[in-house]
Tab-separated table of C-alpha atoms in Angstrom:
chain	number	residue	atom	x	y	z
A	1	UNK	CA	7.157	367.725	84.617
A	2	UNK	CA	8.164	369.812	87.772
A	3	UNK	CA	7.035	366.452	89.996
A	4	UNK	CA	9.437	364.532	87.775
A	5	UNK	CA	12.201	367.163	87.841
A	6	UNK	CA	11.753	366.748	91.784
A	7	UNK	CA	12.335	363.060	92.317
A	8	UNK	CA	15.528	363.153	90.016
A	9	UNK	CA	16.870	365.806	92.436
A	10	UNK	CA	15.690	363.925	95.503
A	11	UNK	CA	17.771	361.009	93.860
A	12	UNK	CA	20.725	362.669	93.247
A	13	UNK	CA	20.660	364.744	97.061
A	14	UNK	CA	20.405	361.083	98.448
A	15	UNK	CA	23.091	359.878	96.899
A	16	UNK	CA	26.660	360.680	98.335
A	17	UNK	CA	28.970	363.816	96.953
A	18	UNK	CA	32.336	362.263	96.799
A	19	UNK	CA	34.104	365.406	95.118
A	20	UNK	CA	34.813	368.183	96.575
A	21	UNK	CA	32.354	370.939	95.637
A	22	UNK	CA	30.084	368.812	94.703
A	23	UNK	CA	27.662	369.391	97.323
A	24	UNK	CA	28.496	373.132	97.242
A	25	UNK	CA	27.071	372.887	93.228
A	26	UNK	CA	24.276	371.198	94.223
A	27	UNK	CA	23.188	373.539	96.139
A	28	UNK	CA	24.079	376.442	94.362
A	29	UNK	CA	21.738	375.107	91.040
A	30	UNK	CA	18.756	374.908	93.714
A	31	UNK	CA	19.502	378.058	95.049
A	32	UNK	CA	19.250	379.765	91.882
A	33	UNK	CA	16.345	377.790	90.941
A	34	UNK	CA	14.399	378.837	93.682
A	35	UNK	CA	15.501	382.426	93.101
A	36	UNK	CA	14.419	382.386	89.725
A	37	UNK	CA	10.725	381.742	90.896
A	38	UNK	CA	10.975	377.860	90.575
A	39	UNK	CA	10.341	376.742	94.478
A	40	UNK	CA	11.299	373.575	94.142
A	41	UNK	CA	12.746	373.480	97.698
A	42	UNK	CA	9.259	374.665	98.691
A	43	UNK	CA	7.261	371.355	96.920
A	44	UNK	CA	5.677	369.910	95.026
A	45	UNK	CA	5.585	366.488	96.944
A	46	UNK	CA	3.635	366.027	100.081
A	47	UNK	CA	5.751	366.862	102.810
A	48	UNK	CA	7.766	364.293	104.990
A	49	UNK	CA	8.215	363.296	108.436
A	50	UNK	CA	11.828	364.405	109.443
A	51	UNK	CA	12.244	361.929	112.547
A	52	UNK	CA	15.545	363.810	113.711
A	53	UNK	CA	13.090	367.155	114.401
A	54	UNK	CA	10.265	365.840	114.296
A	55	UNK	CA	8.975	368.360	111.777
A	56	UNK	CA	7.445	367.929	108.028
A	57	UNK	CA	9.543	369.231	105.450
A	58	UNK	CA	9.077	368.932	101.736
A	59	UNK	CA	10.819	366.004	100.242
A	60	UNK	CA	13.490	367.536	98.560
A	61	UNK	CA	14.171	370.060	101.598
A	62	UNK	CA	14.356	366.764	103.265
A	63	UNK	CA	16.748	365.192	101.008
A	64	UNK	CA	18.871	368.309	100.998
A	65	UNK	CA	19.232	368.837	104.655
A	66	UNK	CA	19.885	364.647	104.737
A	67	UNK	CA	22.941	365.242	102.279
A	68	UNK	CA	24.104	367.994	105.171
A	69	UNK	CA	23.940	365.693	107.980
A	70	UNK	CA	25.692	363.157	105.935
A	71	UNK	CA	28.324	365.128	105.082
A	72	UNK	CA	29.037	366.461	109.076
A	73	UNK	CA	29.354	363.059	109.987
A	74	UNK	CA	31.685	361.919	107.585
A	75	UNK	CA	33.924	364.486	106.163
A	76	UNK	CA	36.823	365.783	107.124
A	77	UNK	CA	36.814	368.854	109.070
A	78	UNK	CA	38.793	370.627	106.646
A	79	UNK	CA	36.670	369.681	103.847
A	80	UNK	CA	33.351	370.755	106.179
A	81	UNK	CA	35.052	374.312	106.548
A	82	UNK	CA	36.066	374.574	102.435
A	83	UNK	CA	32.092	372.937	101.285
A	84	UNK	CA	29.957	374.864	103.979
A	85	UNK	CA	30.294	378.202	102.666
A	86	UNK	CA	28.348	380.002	99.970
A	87	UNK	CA	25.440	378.244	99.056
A	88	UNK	CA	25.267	375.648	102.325
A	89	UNK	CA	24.880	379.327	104.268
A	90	UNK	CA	22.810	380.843	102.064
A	91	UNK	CA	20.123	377.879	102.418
A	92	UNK	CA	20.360	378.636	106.120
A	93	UNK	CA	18.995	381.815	105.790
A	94	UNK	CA	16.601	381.598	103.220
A	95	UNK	CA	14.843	378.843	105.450
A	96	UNK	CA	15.990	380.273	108.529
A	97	UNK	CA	12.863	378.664	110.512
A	98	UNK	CA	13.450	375.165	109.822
A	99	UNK	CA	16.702	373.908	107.737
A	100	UNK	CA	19.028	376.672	109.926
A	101	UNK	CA	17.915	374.837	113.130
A	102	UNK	CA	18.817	371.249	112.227
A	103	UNK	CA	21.927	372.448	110.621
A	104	UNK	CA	23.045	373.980	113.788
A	105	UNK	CA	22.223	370.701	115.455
A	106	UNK	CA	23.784	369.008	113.233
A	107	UNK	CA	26.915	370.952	113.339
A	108	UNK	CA	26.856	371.282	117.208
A	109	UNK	CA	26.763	367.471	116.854
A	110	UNK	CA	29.917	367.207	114.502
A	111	UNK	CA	31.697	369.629	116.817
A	112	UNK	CA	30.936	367.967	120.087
A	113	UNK	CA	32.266	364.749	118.153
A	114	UNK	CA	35.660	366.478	117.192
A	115	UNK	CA	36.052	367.717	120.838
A	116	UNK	CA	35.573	364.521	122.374
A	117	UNK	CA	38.242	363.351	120.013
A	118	UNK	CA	40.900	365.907	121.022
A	119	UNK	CA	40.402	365.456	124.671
A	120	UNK	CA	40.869	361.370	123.491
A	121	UNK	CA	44.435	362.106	122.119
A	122	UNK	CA	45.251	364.730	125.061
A	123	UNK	CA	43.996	362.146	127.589
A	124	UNK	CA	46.368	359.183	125.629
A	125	UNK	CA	49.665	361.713	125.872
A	126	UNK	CA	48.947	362.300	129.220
A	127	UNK	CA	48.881	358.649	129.868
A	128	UNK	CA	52.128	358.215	128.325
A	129	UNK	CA	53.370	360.861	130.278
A	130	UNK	CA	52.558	359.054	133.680
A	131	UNK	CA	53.707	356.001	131.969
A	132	UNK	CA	56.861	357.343	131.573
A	133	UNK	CA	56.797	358.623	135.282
A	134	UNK	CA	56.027	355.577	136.892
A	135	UNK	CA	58.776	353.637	134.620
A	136	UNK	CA	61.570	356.148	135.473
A	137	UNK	CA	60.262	356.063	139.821
């Protein structure tokens, strides 16, 4: 029963969360799962090659930390600062030695991303600035 209570959660973390706090209640019911002596998060699959770290992780772990990734690359930043609070921190520390790491990453990532956008638009005025210059001489 647990191993079939395991692949319907993989499932659902590989599937997208469309709704805002969606993600957030996912996590949450884990949470709480785990904390009530149920580690799912900690098994009971055989544990999967993570090619982004290059580490094993337990399949659901795996499909949780997926979902993350997912969501840095294509939410909103607003939405990233309302969803990864509460229960998105509070998987970081309660596996601090592996999911906190590629979270980081994969936030590090997103903000790189977001930077490299600003300095696009700043870069564009600035253009039109010199645009304007050079009409005007």
């Amino acid at each position: 029963m647990l191993a079939a209570l395991d692949q319907r959660l993989i499932r659902r973390a590989c599937r997208s969360f469309p709704s805002p706090g969606q993600l957030n209640g996912f996590l949450k019911l884990l949470l709480d799962i785990q904390d009530g002596g149920l580690m799912l998060l900690d098994g009971p699959g055989v544990p999967v090659l993570d090619p982004p770290s290059v580490s094993y992780f337990p399949p659901l772990r795996l499909a949780v930390l997926d979902a993350i990734r997912e969501a840095l690359i294509h939410w909103p930043i607003r939405r990233l600062a309302d969803e990864f609070r509460g229960p998105v921190l509070r998987l970081c520390r309660h596996f601090w030695q592996d999911v906190k790491p590629q979270v980081t990453l994969a936030v590090s990532q997103r903000a790189v991303l977001a930077l490299e956008a600003c300095a696009e638009v700043v870069a564009m005025e600035g253009d039109c600035i010199r645009l304007q210059q050079d009409l005007i001489d």
